[in-house]
Amino acid sequence: MLDLRKLEVFIKVYETQSFSKASSALHLAQPTITLHIKDLEQELEVNLFDRNTRKVIPSKAGKIVYRYGKEVLNILKQMEKELKLLKDEKVGLIEIGGSTIPGQYILPKVIKNFKEHHPNISVFLKVGDSKEVIEKVLAREIDFGMVGAVFANKDLVFLPCYEDEIVLIGPPDFTKDEIELEELYHIPLLKREEGSGTWKNFLEFLDKKGIDWIKLNIIGEMGSTEAIKEAVKSGLGFGFVSSLAVELETSLKLLKVVRIKNFTIKRKFYVVYPKMAKFLPVEHKFLDFIKSFSNV
Amino acid sequence: MLDLRKLEVFIKVYETQSFSKASSALHLAQPTITLHIKDLEQELEVNLFDRNTRKVIPSKAGKIVYRYGKEVLNILKQMEKELKLLKDEKVGLIEIGGSTIPGQYILPKVIKNFKEHHPNISVFLKVGDSKEVIEKVLAREIDFGMVGAVFANKDLVFLPCYEDEIVLIGPPDFTKDEIELEELYHIPLLKREEGSGTWKNFLEFLDKKGIDWIKLNIIGEMGSTEAIKEAVKSGLGFGFVSSLAVELETSLKLLKVVRIKNFTIKRKFYVVYPKMAKFLPVEHKFLDFIKSFSNV
DNA sequence: TTAAATTGATAGATTTTTTCTATTTGACTT
DNA sequence: AAGTCAAATAGAAAAAATCTATCAATTTAA
């Protein structure tokens, strides 16, 4: 294996055309230079300089080694530059992931706010389902994720950071602001597909309350929160969605949130990151920011 | 300065995802690996792996170092490949230079012959004046040169290798094959410009014989051997040129070589190379070849 | 749940490498 | 021919790389 120290010595000799000049430039004794060059020549089995006590002229092989050697040192310099950026807390890159609700309604706001404070830090957001997000965290493809469920994994830390409410929405012309729990059994409901985190949370909550969801009046299934919203808007029925997803529509009276007496469905979102990870400055900053944003 | 040995260890750990696997692959004890990685982390001031006794997961910085490290090793591998070619005596590249006559009439033939014996060795020929050729030899831009004059320089070796004759040429219909020296004074002569090696050789020869060239009947000056030949062909006068330059024309009777009684102008060409140079195998081969081609 | 096995970390000793000082050798200058 | 400058050589000292033995943490198997 070639020695970079020796390569450095070689390059200095090449550039100064002198062993002694190289020695003083590198703060080494002159015999050290002689030795290093000799070692290199032995290792590579070529002579690098035609030399006597007066002249030092690079040979053909020397020119080749210089060309490649310079490239190698440049690449390493480039690397150190990139690592320096990594260590800098003012610039850098953060990659995060979010499952549907956090990815669509929470993280964009967090990021916008964060960017206002730290304009030179780029943030990349990847939206996918919770399982995907967690896998990417484990593979270090993203720095952290925000998901709606805790997965048992000893390598991961799940930090509650946002509490959301799942609300019943109906068309804006629905007369009541609040209904009794019993009325829920007669209201035409649009469910979400089985894999949905929101729907899972909803069912868990019903279960805790001792309610069997079979009793509900399910009239259809939608593939996304947005689809539920559109369907409810057009009067097809009612649905359960994250309150975050309907902030705009309720304020514009395009949808109506209908409360259920003595019945509030809360769900938590969690920041997830590898237990062992040693965070870089920028990542620390972002994590702290999310925590400060937290409502839990 | 980064240590390539440590970088190699890092890369092996990265690829095997294990300190102990890396240690056995590199025939090192496991604590050595631990130490090297720790040193690297200290040197670069980043952590490279999130690790405990069970898992070794590259960090963001680790991924960067791996990417760059691989590139560095690849470049060095490429360099060794190129140096190997340099040491090979069957393949390679030779760069030579020749002043006008050798570059135009001798070296092309030598190269053609050489290539027949060594088809995998490329030969690059650069034609320029003697001074240029010698400068390039000193700067190691070419491996050796062939020139018509010896320049006093203690760093150079001049090896006589080819003896040429400077001959008087006239139109093919000139009646005599041989003339007396005295007749030369009346013959209309085309000279070469002052810088020409051939012309310089001719004058030196006249000087040695005690002849003043002012007595000659110079009717014009031409910038090149070829120009002299053309002018002589078209009956403008006579000229002195290298015998090598008119081999074809005399055999085709387009020109006539006129001998001068008791008057033969010989000139020598020399191979020139740096005294200190340690030749590579291919260069040795070519030099030997030139010597075997020699007529001296 | 506990014991065995696996893997990385730590400590101290040993070997190897790097670097130094002092001196010699070779080449150019005057 | 003497002086000077730069590289080579020799031998000693300092620094590093690597090893063995052992420990600590974590997973797997009984």
XYZ file of N, CA and C in Angstrom, chain A residues 88-259:
516
model
N -20.440 21.847 9.962
C -20.889 23.228 10.118
C -22.350 23.236 10.543
N -22.685 24.092 11.481
C -24.072 24.122 11.917
C -24.897 25.173 11.173
N -24.242 25.895 10.288
C -24.973 26.957 9.591
C -25.375 26.568 8.174
N -24.657 25.614 7.624
C -25.011 25.159 6.283
C -25.153 23.652 6.329
N -25.767 23.093 5.314
C -25.846 21.651 5.279
C -27.142 21.156 4.699
N -27.388 19.907 4.947
C -28.498 19.217 4.303
C -29.127 18.277 5.315
N -30.430 18.344 5.395
C -31.154 17.429 6.271
C -32.146 16.668 5.424
N -32.183 15.362 5.617
C -33.161 14.568 4.892
C -34.107 13.940 5.906
N -35.376 14.225 5.739
C -36.339 13.670 6.676
C -37.439 12.970 5.909
N -38.197 12.157 6.642
C -39.296 11.443 6.010
C -40.541 11.615 6.860
N -41.670 11.551 6.222
C -42.907 11.639 6.985
C -43.956 10.725 6.387
N -44.742 10.106 7.258
C -45.884 9.354 6.738
C -46.945 10.370 6.324
N -48.042 9.926 5.809
C -48.970 10.822 5.118
C -49.311 12.122 5.852
N -49.880 12.001 7.043
C -50.326 13.219 7.733
C -49.158 14.149 8.088
N -48.137 13.642 8.774
C -47.012 14.545 9.063
C -46.364 15.076 7.791
N -46.228 14.212 6.809
C -45.558 14.582 5.565
C -46.329 15.634 4.793
N -47.650 15.609 4.954
C -48.463 16.514 4.154
C -48.888 17.767 4.922
N -49.105 17.617 6.230
C -49.672 18.745 6.958
C -48.798 19.317 8.062
N -47.909 18.475 8.638
C -47.082 19.001 9.735
C -45.709 19.462 9.231
N -44.976 18.535 8.621
C -43.584 18.828 8.270
C -43.423 20.018 7.325
N -44.292 20.179 6.315
C -44.108 21.354 5.445
C -44.095 22.655 6.239
N -44.961 22.749 7.260
C -44.975 23.961 8.066
C -43.706 24.092 8.898
N -43.301 22.973 9.489
C -42.071 22.986 10.298
C -40.897 23.430 9.434
N -40.820 22.857 8.255
C -39.701 23.158 7.361
C -39.700 24.631 6.959
N -40.884 25.118 6.619
C -40.984 26.522 6.221
C -40.446 27.425 7.328
N -40.893 27.133 8.541
C -40.454 27.905 9.702
C -38.949 27.782 9.931
N -38.460 26.548 9.823
C -37.027 26.280 10.034
C -36.173 27.025 9.015
N -36.627 26.998 7.774
C -35.873 27.662 6.702
C -35.783 29.176 6.931
N -36.804 29.724 7.579
C -36.760 31.162 7.860
C -35.639 31.485 8.842
N -35.391 30.570 9.751
C -34.318 30.771 10.738
C -32.962 30.330 10.202
N -32.949 29.321 9.324
C -31.684 28.761 8.843
C -31.699 28.629 7.321
N -31.573 29.778 6.659
C -31.755 29.789 5.194
C -30.721 28.949 4.437
N -29.563 28.677 5.063
C -28.527 27.943 4.336
C -28.523 26.445 4.586
N -29.559 25.996 5.264
C -29.667 24.551 5.463
C -30.784 24.032 4.562
N -30.439 23.097 3.697
C -31.446 22.517 2.810
C -32.162 21.385 3.536
N -33.454 21.307 3.305
C -34.214 20.220 3.912
C -34.925 19.449 2.809
N -34.716 18.146 2.790
C -35.411 17.295 1.828
C -36.418 16.449 2.567
N -37.612 16.477 2.081
C -38.693 15.721 2.732
C -39.165 14.607 1.814
N -39.227 13.410 2.367
C -39.721 12.272 1.591
C -40.995 11.771 2.260
N -42.074 11.701 1.494
C -43.343 11.224 2.068
C -43.573 9.783 1.636
N -43.890 8.933 2.608
C -44.183 7.530 2.305
C -44.971 6.958 3.447
N -45.285 5.669 3.419
C -46.022 5.159 4.573
C -45.061 4.923 5.738
N -45.615 4.719 6.905
C -44.800 4.653 8.124
C -43.688 3.609 8.013
N -44.010 2.453 7.453
C -43.026 1.365 7.367
C -41.823 1.805 6.533
N -42.114 2.399 5.401
C -41.042 2.914 4.534
C -40.161 3.900 5.274
N -40.808 4.841 5.959
C -40.077 5.886 6.667
C -39.125 5.254 7.668
N -39.634 4.291 8.421
C -38.832 3.669 9.473
C -37.665 2.870 8.876
N -37.930 2.206 7.779
C -36.839 1.469 7.119
C -35.737 2.418 6.667
N -36.126 3.529 6.121
C -35.131 4.510 5.654
C -34.337 5.089 6.824
N -34.998 5.248 7.936
C -34.284 5.737 9.126
C -33.230 4.710 9.538
N -33.620 3.452 9.552
C -32.684 2.399 9.965
C -31.499 2.293 9.008
N -31.756 2.512 7.727
C -30.681 2.426 6.725
C -29.908 3.732 6.617
N -30.254 4.711 7.463
C -29.604 6.023 7.464
C -29.807 6.773 6.138
N -30.866 6.382 5.417
C -31.146 7.114 4.178
C -31.763 8.464 4.490
N -32.476 8.537 5.590
C -32.970 9.822 6.072
C -32.518 9.992 7.517
N -32.444 11.235 7.947
C -31.910 11.503 9.278
C -32.929 11.183 10.368
N -34.176 11.582 10.129
C -35.246 11.125 11.002
C -36.573 11.181 10.271
N -37.567 10.631 10.934
C -38.879 10.587 10.308
C -39.928 11.034 11.301
N -41.128 11.315 10.778
C -42.245 11.563 11.679
C -43.378 10.649 11.258
N -43.815 9.824 12.195
C -44.824 8.811 11.879
C -45.902 8.791 12.944
N -47.002 8.115 12.626
C -48.150 8.120 13.518
C -48.236 6.901 14.419
N -47.210 6.061 14.400
C -47.284 4.846 15.218
C -45.907 4.452 15.716
N -45.859 3.793 16.860
C -44.598 3.312 17.416
C -44.383 1.880 16.967
N -43.209 1.603 16.391
C -42.867 0.227 16.014
C -41.869 -0.275 17.053
N -42.092 -1.444 17.571
C -41.147 -1.963 18.569
C -39.808 -2.260 17.903
N -38.808 -1.475 18.235
C -37.474 -1.714 17.668
C -36.446 -1.093 18.609
N -35.567 -1.949 19.098
C -34.630 -1.474 20.138
C -33.588 -0.496 19.592
N -33.477 -0.408 18.245
C -32.491 0.516 17.685
C -33.075 1.905 17.420
N -34.358 2.024 17.667
C -35.007 3.295 17.327
C -35.536 4.007 18.566
N -35.523 5.318 18.486
C -36.134 6.136 19.533
C -37.382 6.782 18.948
N -38.506 6.624 19.640
C -39.735 7.293 19.206
C -40.070 8.378 20.213
N -40.134 9.566 19.723
C -40.323 10.713 20.600
C -41.664 11.377 20.270
N -42.632 11.325 21.203
C -43.923 11.960 20.911
C -43.692 13.452 20.686
N -44.267 13.994 19.655
C -43.988 15.402 19.393
C -45.179 16.185 18.890
N -46.246 15.508 18.587
C -47.375 16.277 18.079
C -48.647 15.504 18.382
N -49.625 16.200 18.979
C -50.888 15.537 19.253
C -51.935 16.111 18.324
N -52.633 15.205 17.688
C -53.600 15.597 16.667
C -54.961 15.019 17.074
N -55.992 15.578 16.541
C -57.322 15.031 16.822
C -57.927 14.514 15.520
N -58.570 13.358 15.626
C -59.289 12.847 14.464
C -60.740 13.303 14.618
N -61.173 14.042 13.608
C -62.509 14.648 13.743
C -63.478 14.110 12.696
N -64.745 14.214 13.059
C -65.819 13.808 12.138
C -66.152 15.011 11.273
N -66.132 14.829 9.961
C -66.495 15.949 9.095
C -67.736 15.625 8.290
N -68.523 16.668 8.079
C -69.732 16.522 7.285
C -69.864 17.702 6.337
N -70.891 17.702 5.524
C -71.082 18.805 4.586
C -71.354 20.104 5.349
N -71.017 21.257 4.783
C -71.139 22.532 5.499
C -72.587 22.869 5.872
N -73.510 22.274 5.154
C -74.906 22.619 5.469
C -75.523 21.694 6.515
N -74.679 20.822 7.101
C -75.201 19.967 8.173
C -75.577 20.865 9.341
N -76.786 20.626 9.873
C -77.309 21.592 10.839
C -76.655 21.573 12.203
N -76.365 20.378 12.723
C -75.846 20.307 14.093
C -74.337 20.544 14.177
N -73.930 21.126 15.321
C -72.501 21.294 15.585
C -71.968 20.113 16.387
N -72.861 19.476 17.090
C -72.458 18.378 17.951
C -73.534 17.317 17.902
N -73.098 16.030 17.963
C -74.099 14.944 17.964
C -73.835 14.051 19.162
N -74.813 13.209 19.467
C -74.627 12.195 20.515
C -73.898 11.022 19.885
N -73.229 10.240 20.728
C -72.494 9.089 20.210
C -73.429 8.124 19.471
N -74.653 7.983 20.005
C -75.588 7.032 19.391
C -75.930 7.421 17.950
N -75.966 8.735 17.738
C -76.326 9.193 16.383
C -75.301 8.739 15.348
N -74.075 8.513 15.818
C -73.007 8.122 14.903
C -73.352 6.837 14.149
N -74.130 5.961 14.825
C -74.462 4.676 14.186
C -75.337 4.852 12.956
N -76.033 5.987 12.861
C -76.957 6.163 11.727
C -76.400 7.047 10.628
N -75.338 7.793 10.977
C -74.754 8.693 9.980
C -74.027 7.898 8.897
N -74.228 8.216 7.601
C -73.531 7.488 6.510
C -72.027 7.820 6.542
N -71.192 6.806 6.768
C -69.757 7.022 6.958
C -68.917 6.505 5.798
N -67.887 7.299 5.460
C -66.911 6.844 4.465
C -65.681 6.398 5.240
N -65.276 5.147 5.065
C -64.093 4.668 5.788
C -62.832 4.855 4.928
N -61.670 4.669 5.561
C -60.399 4.640 4.837
C -59.998 3.197 4.630
N -59.075 2.946 3.747
C -58.628 1.560 3.527
C -57.936 1.042 4.787
N -57.792 -0.274 4.857
C -57.309 -0.917 6.090
C -55.915 -0.441 6.512
N -55.037 -0.164 5.563
C -53.650 0.210 5.912
C -53.498 1.607 6.506
N -54.507 2.421 6.406
C -54.399 3.823 6.818
C -54.148 3.987 8.317
N -53.196 4.824 8.655
C -52.885 5.086 10.052
C -54.038 5.758 10.767
N -54.653 6.714 10.074
C -55.770 7.440 10.672
C -56.906 6.482 11.015
N -57.222 5.642 10.082
C -58.319 4.702 10.277
C -57.995 3.711 11.411
N -56.729 3.258 11.452
C -56.299 2.327 12.487
C -56.473 2.983 13.861
N -56.016 4.222 13.957
C -56.155 4.974 15.197
C -57.609 5.097 15.622
N -58.414 5.355 14.651
C -59.854 5.505 14.920
C -60.428 4.209 15.488
N -60.102 3.097 14.848
C -60.623 1.797 15.293
C -60.131 1.456 16.695
N -58.825 1.727 16.956
C -58.273 1.460 18.289
C -59.048 2.231 19.348
N -59.353 3.449 18.970
C -60.080 4.284 19.921
C -61.470 3.716 20.196
N -62.182 3.325 19.139
C -63.512 2.724 19.294
C -63.410 1.506 20.195
N -62.403 0.707 19.937
C -62.199 -0.530 20.668
C -62.044 -0.234 22.147
N -61.229 0.790 22.446
C -61.022 1.171 23.832
C -62.341 1.574 24.503
N -63.192 2.169 23.724
C -64.494 2.606 24.243
C -65.504 1.459 24.241
N -65.092 0.313 23.748
C -65.984 -0.844 23.724
C -67.027 -0.783 22.633
N -66.705 -0.091 21.541
C -67.665 0.015 20.436
C -67.202 -0.869 19.291
N -68.105 -1.643 18.715
C -67.762 -2.489 17.570
C -68.053 -1.705 16.298
N -67.052 -1.589 15.444
C -67.253 -0.710 14.283
C -68.215 -1.288 13.262
N -68.566 -2.591 13.422
C -69.522 -3.210 12.521
C -70.889 -2.504 12.615
N -71.141 -1.928 13.798
C -72.415 -1.243 13.989
C -72.527 0.054 13.197
N -71.364 0.543 12.759
C -71.401 1.814 12.035
C -72.026 1.651 10.666
N -72.512 2.757 10.156
C -73.194 2.728 8.870
C -72.204 3.121 7.756
N -71.320 2.135 7.413
C -70.282 2.398 6.413
C -70.884 2.334 5.015
N -70.730 3.434 4.263
C -71.327 3.423 2.925
C -70.280 3.393 1.817
N -68.982 3.438 2.200
C -67.964 3.372 1.138
C -66.567 3.493 1.692
N -65.613 3.278 0.835
C -64.199 3.364 1.249
C -63.437 4.272 0.306
N -62.548 5.101 0.854
C -61.753 6.026 0.037
C -60.264 5.760 0.279
N -59.480 6.038 -0.743
C -58.052 5.715 -0.681
C -57.170 6.766 -0.043
N -57.694 7.940 0.238
C -56.844 8.962 0.840
C -57.684 9.969 1.596
N -57.004 10.724 2.431
C -57.681 11.777 3.175
C -58.347 12.770 2.226
N -57.612 13.132 1.193
C -58.149 14.107 0.233
C -59.415 13.588 -0.439
N -59.424 12.304 -0.723
C -60.597 11.705 -1.372
C -61.804 11.748 -0.443
N -61.545 11.468 0.843
C -62.628 11.548 1.828
C -63.196 12.973 1.841
N -62.300 13.945 1.902
C -62.720 15.337 1.970
C -63.603 15.706 0.780
N -63.141 15.332 -0.400
C -63.906 15.676 -1.609
C -65.282 15.041 -1.589
N -65.285 13.771 -1.132
C -66.558 13.041 -1.104
C -67.536 13.695 -0.126
N -66.978 14.083 1.054
C -67.838 14.713 2.067
C -68.350 16.070 1.562
N -67.429 16.833 0.946
C -67.826 18.124 0.377
C -69.011 17.986 -0.559
N -68.958 16.954 -1.394
C -70.020 16.798 -2.388
C -71.244 16.089 -1.819
N -71.297 15.956 -0.497
C -72.509 15.463 0.146
C -72.688 13.967 0.151
N -71.624 13.213 -0.130
C -71.764 11.759 -0.194
C -71.965 11.143 1.185
N -71.385 11.792 2.198
C -71.563 11.259 3.554
C -70.632 11.961 4.510
N -70.275 11.266 5.607
C -69.390 11.816 6.624
C -68.096 11.012 6.660
N -67.076 11.589 7.301
C -65.812 10.832 7.394
C -65.018 11.245 8.601
N -64.057 10.373 8.964
C -63.133 10.724 10.039
C -61.768 11.057 9.435
N -61.282 12.248 9.715
C -59.976 12.653 9.181
C -59.212 13.446 10.249
N -57.951 13.609 9.982
C -57.117 14.397 10.870
C -57.572 15.854 10.848
N -57.624 16.476 12.012
C -58.068 17.870 12.070
C -57.132 18.760 11.253
N -55.882 18.346 11.202
C -54.902 19.127 10.446
C -55.240 19.203 8.977
N -55.933 18.159 8.486
C -56.197 18.061 7.053
C -57.341 18.942 6.606
N -58.072 19.458 7.576
C -59.272 20.194 7.178
C -59.284 21.617 7.716
N -58.145 22.094 8.190
C -58.082 23.452 8.747
C -58.596 24.496 7.766
N -58.061 24.393 6.544
C -58.436 25.371 5.518
C -59.918 25.302 5.188
N -60.373 24.066 4.898
C -61.753 23.879 4.463
C -62.765 24.317 5.524
N -62.462 24.041 6.807
C -63.422 24.457 7.834
C -63.470 25.968 7.946
N -62.306 26.605 7.839
C -62.311 28.065 7.940
C -63.035 28.688 6.764
N -62.995 28.037 5.621
C -63.708 28.548 4.439
C -65.152 28.021 4.368
N -65.510 27.281 5.394
C -66.861 26.685 5.467
C -67.187 25.781 4.271
N -66.200 25.105 3.817
C -66.444 24.116 2.757
C -66.766 22.779 3.384
N -66.375 22.639 4.654
C -66.634 21.412 5.405
C -67.009 21.829 6.825
N -67.648 20.918 7.494
C -68.012 21.233 8.868
C -67.493 20.141 9.792
N -66.842 20.548 10.859
C -66.410 19.578 11.858
C -67.558 19.385 12.843
N -67.940 18.123 12.989
C -69.069 17.823 13.886
C -68.523 17.135 15.130
N -68.701 17.768 16.272
C -68.207 17.141 17.497
C -69.140 16.027 17.950
